[in-house]
Tab-separated table of C-alpha atoms in Angstrom:
chain	number	residue	atom	x	y	z
A	1	UNK	CA	-6.152	13.375	0.795
A	2	UNK	CA	-5.333	13.097	4.468
A	3	UNK	CA	-2.116	11.532	5.597
A	4	UNK	CA	-0.684	10.627	9.084
A	5	UNK	CA	2.913	9.677	9.742
A	6	UNK	CA	4.855	8.303	12.703
A	7	UNK	CA	8.435	7.124	13.056
A	8	UNK	CA	11.301	6.281	15.414
A	9	UNK	CA	9.342	5.383	18.533
A	10	UNK	CA	11.850	2.527	19.434
A	11	UNK	CA	9.333	0.608	21.520
A	12	UNK	CA	10.963	-1.807	23.846
A	13	UNK	CA	7.952	-3.496	25.417
A	14	UNK	CA	4.199	-3.455	25.324
A	15	UNK	CA	3.836	-1.136	28.277
A	16	UNK	CA	6.557	1.478	27.860
A	17	UNK	CA	5.702	5.123	27.304
A	18	UNK	CA	6.463	4.858	23.572
A	19	UNK	CA	3.988	1.951	23.156
A	20	UNK	CA	1.346	4.154	24.866
A	21	UNK	CA	2.188	6.963	22.447
A	22	UNK	CA	1.691	4.556	19.514
A	23	UNK	CA	-1.704	3.460	20.967
A	24	UNK	CA	-2.768	7.136	21.180
A	25	UNK	CA	-1.566	7.725	17.596
A	26	UNK	CA	-3.523	4.737	16.243
A	27	UNK	CA	-6.652	5.772	18.151
A	28	UNK	CA	-6.512	9.450	17.194
A	29	UNK	CA	-9.512	10.617	15.230
A	30	UNK	CA	-7.255	12.355	12.678
A	31	UNK	CA	-5.340	9.158	12.038
A	32	UNK	CA	-8.521	7.126	11.870
A	33	UNK	CA	-9.928	9.595	9.277
A	34	UNK	CA	-6.696	9.524	7.207
A	35	UNK	CA	-6.572	8.103	3.719
A	36	UNK	CA	-2.980	7.139	4.118
A	37	UNK	CA	-0.931	6.215	7.234
A	38	UNK	CA	2.810	5.759	7.237
A	39	UNK	CA	4.805	3.925	9.783
A	40	UNK	CA	8.311	5.025	8.817
A	41	UNK	CA	10.532	2.588	10.533
A	42	UNK	CA	12.059	2.025	13.945
A	43	UNK	CA	8.660	1.726	15.466
A	44	UNK	CA	10.305	-0.954	17.592
A	45	UNK	CA	13.743	-1.011	19.179
A	46	UNK	CA	14.499	-4.519	17.917
A	47	UNK	CA	11.918	-6.440	15.975
A	48	UNK	CA	13.722	-8.510	13.356
A	49	UNK	CA	12.348	-11.465	11.458
A	50	UNK	CA	9.142	-13.498	11.201
A	51	UNK	CA	8.783	-14.547	14.863
A	52	UNK	CA	5.320	-15.331	16.246
A	53	UNK	CA	6.127	-13.938	19.673
A	54	UNK	CA	5.957	-10.458	18.108
A	55	UNK	CA	2.241	-11.013	17.407
A	56	UNK	CA	1.640	-11.675	21.080
A	57	UNK	CA	4.021	-9.085	22.496
A	58	UNK	CA	2.827	-6.205	20.215
A	59	UNK	CA	-0.670	-7.385	19.375
A	60	UNK	CA	-2.044	-3.855	19.923
A	61	UNK	CA	0.038	-2.638	16.939
A	62	UNK	CA	-0.975	-5.445	14.558
A	63	UNK	CA	-4.603	-4.973	15.626
A	64	UNK	CA	-4.365	-1.261	14.856
A	65	UNK	CA	-2.896	-1.919	11.396
A	66	UNK	CA	-5.671	-4.504	10.864
A	67	UNK	CA	-8.402	-2.042	11.833
A	68	UNK	CA	-6.962	0.714	9.613
A	69	UNK	CA	-6.885	-1.642	6.571
A	70	UNK	CA	-10.476	-2.681	7.304
A	71	UNK	CA	-11.501	0.946	7.293
A	72	UNK	CA	-10.182	1.297	3.754
A	73	UNK	CA	-7.108	3.275	4.944
A	74	UNK	CA	-3.940	2.646	2.922
A	75	UNK	CA	-1.258	1.648	5.452
A	76	UNK	CA	2.413	1.731	4.485
A	77	UNK	CA	5.133	0.281	6.741
A	78	UNK	CA	8.695	1.281	5.706
A	79	UNK	CA	11.466	-0.754	7.229
A	80	UNK	CA	13.774	1.069	9.578
A	81	UNK	CA	17.175	-0.105	10.762
A	82	UNK	CA	15.703	-1.493	14.016
A	83	UNK	CA	12.689	-3.337	12.633
A	84	UNK	CA	13.017	-5.369	9.460
A	85	UNK	CA	12.537	-8.708	7.810
A	86	UNK	CA	9.006	-9.032	9.183
A	87	UNK	CA	6.873	-8.489	6.078
A	88	UNK	CA	5.557	-12.062	6.275
A	89	UNK	CA	4.288	-11.715	9.843
A	90	UNK	CA	2.232	-8.655	8.796
A	91	UNK	CA	0.791	-10.405	5.751
A	92	UNK	CA	-0.039	-13.566	7.652
A	93	UNK	CA	-1.711	-11.638	10.432
A	94	UNK	CA	-3.786	-9.536	8.110
A	95	UNK	CA	-4.812	-12.567	6.028
A	96	UNK	CA	-5.799	-14.710	9.034
A	97	UNK	CA	-7.810	-11.875	10.680
A	98	UNK	CA	-9.703	-10.399	7.744
A	99	UNK	CA	-7.382	-7.496	6.998
A	100	UNK	CA	-7.369	-5.918	3.620
A	101	UNK	CA	-4.016	-6.878	2.111
A	102	UNK	CA	-4.803	-4.598	-0.826
A	103	UNK	CA	-4.710	-1.676	1.701
A	104	UNK	CA	-1.333	-2.625	3.119
A	105	UNK	CA	2.198	-2.041	1.741
A	106	UNK	CA	5.453	-3.180	3.289
A	107	UNK	CA	8.438	-1.348	1.827
A	108	UNK	CA	12.180	-1.693	2.218
A	109	UNK	CA	12.783	1.698	0.573
A	110	UNK	CA	11.284	5.137	0.128
A	111	UNK	CA	7.875	5.831	-1.347
A	112	UNK	CA	7.083	8.946	-3.333
A	113	UNK	CA	3.512	10.041	-2.926
A	114	UNK	CA	1.535	12.891	-4.469
A	115	UNK	CA	-0.688	14.621	-1.930
A	116	UNK	CA	-2.816	17.570	-2.976
A	117	UNK	CA	-0.763	18.234	-6.074
A	118	UNK	CA	2.606	18.088	-4.265
A	119	UNK	CA	5.087	15.249	-4.212
A	120	UNK	CA	6.482	13.979	-0.956
A	121	UNK	CA	9.174	11.419	-0.209
A	122	UNK	CA	8.431	9.157	2.696
A	123	UNK	CA	11.401	7.221	4.023
A	124	UNK	CA	13.357	6.228	7.073
A	125	UNK	CA	16.157	8.718	7.640
A	126	UNK	CA	19.118	6.470	6.918
A	127	UNK	CA	18.098	6.334	3.254
A	128	UNK	CA	19.026	9.960	2.777
A	129	UNK	CA	22.202	9.838	4.820
A	130	UNK	CA	24.497	9.609	1.854
A	131	UNK	CA	27.679	10.261	3.794
A	132	UNK	CA	27.506	7.335	6.193
A	133	UNK	CA	29.051	4.600	3.986
A	134	UNK	CA	29.894	2.352	6.981
A	135	UNK	CA	26.348	2.215	8.185
A	136	UNK	CA	25.092	1.607	4.646
A	137	UNK	CA	27.550	-1.329	4.318
A	138	UNK	CA	26.459	-2.756	7.690
A	139	UNK	CA	22.795	-2.314	6.828
A	140	UNK	CA	23.138	-4.008	3.424
A	141	UNK	CA	24.773	-7.014	5.064
A	142	UNK	CA	22.379	-7.221	8.013
A	143	UNK	CA	19.252	-6.988	5.830
A	144	UNK	CA	20.574	-9.395	3.172
A	145	UNK	CA	18.776	-12.650	2.246
A	146	UNK	CA	21.631	-14.633	3.796
A	147	UNK	CA	21.174	-13.047	7.229
A	148	UNK	CA	17.339	-13.450	6.858
A	149	UNK	CA	17.868	-17.223	6.278
A	150	UNK	CA	20.102	-17.475	9.355
């Protein structure tokens, strides 16, 4: 099984150098030939919530995820602490554009995967930072259902 992973780009806008890097990653033959692709959070500097402008602003990313799912690649997006609460926008985009929802997973926490008889834990880094109790408290509040509704 082939797996590709990217994390912590902190893309600010559609044309910054990190967006260009993400475009290269998504177009890379090794990524396109992967069975599993992980986006491990903080792909964006601040993308929070189900806002349609993200579809326009970062259309290249949503199109890349769409194409990967259509190629039968399993795509996993794990929330970071800079990009969260936007599961619905992914699902809506994939559904409206013929994406394979069965090939897409949106996770709030780590995913353990067995690859070539070895187990790997895929997560965004803050999940394993057990010593930062203040950040964990902030993150639990900020990602709560109450804040999502606001």
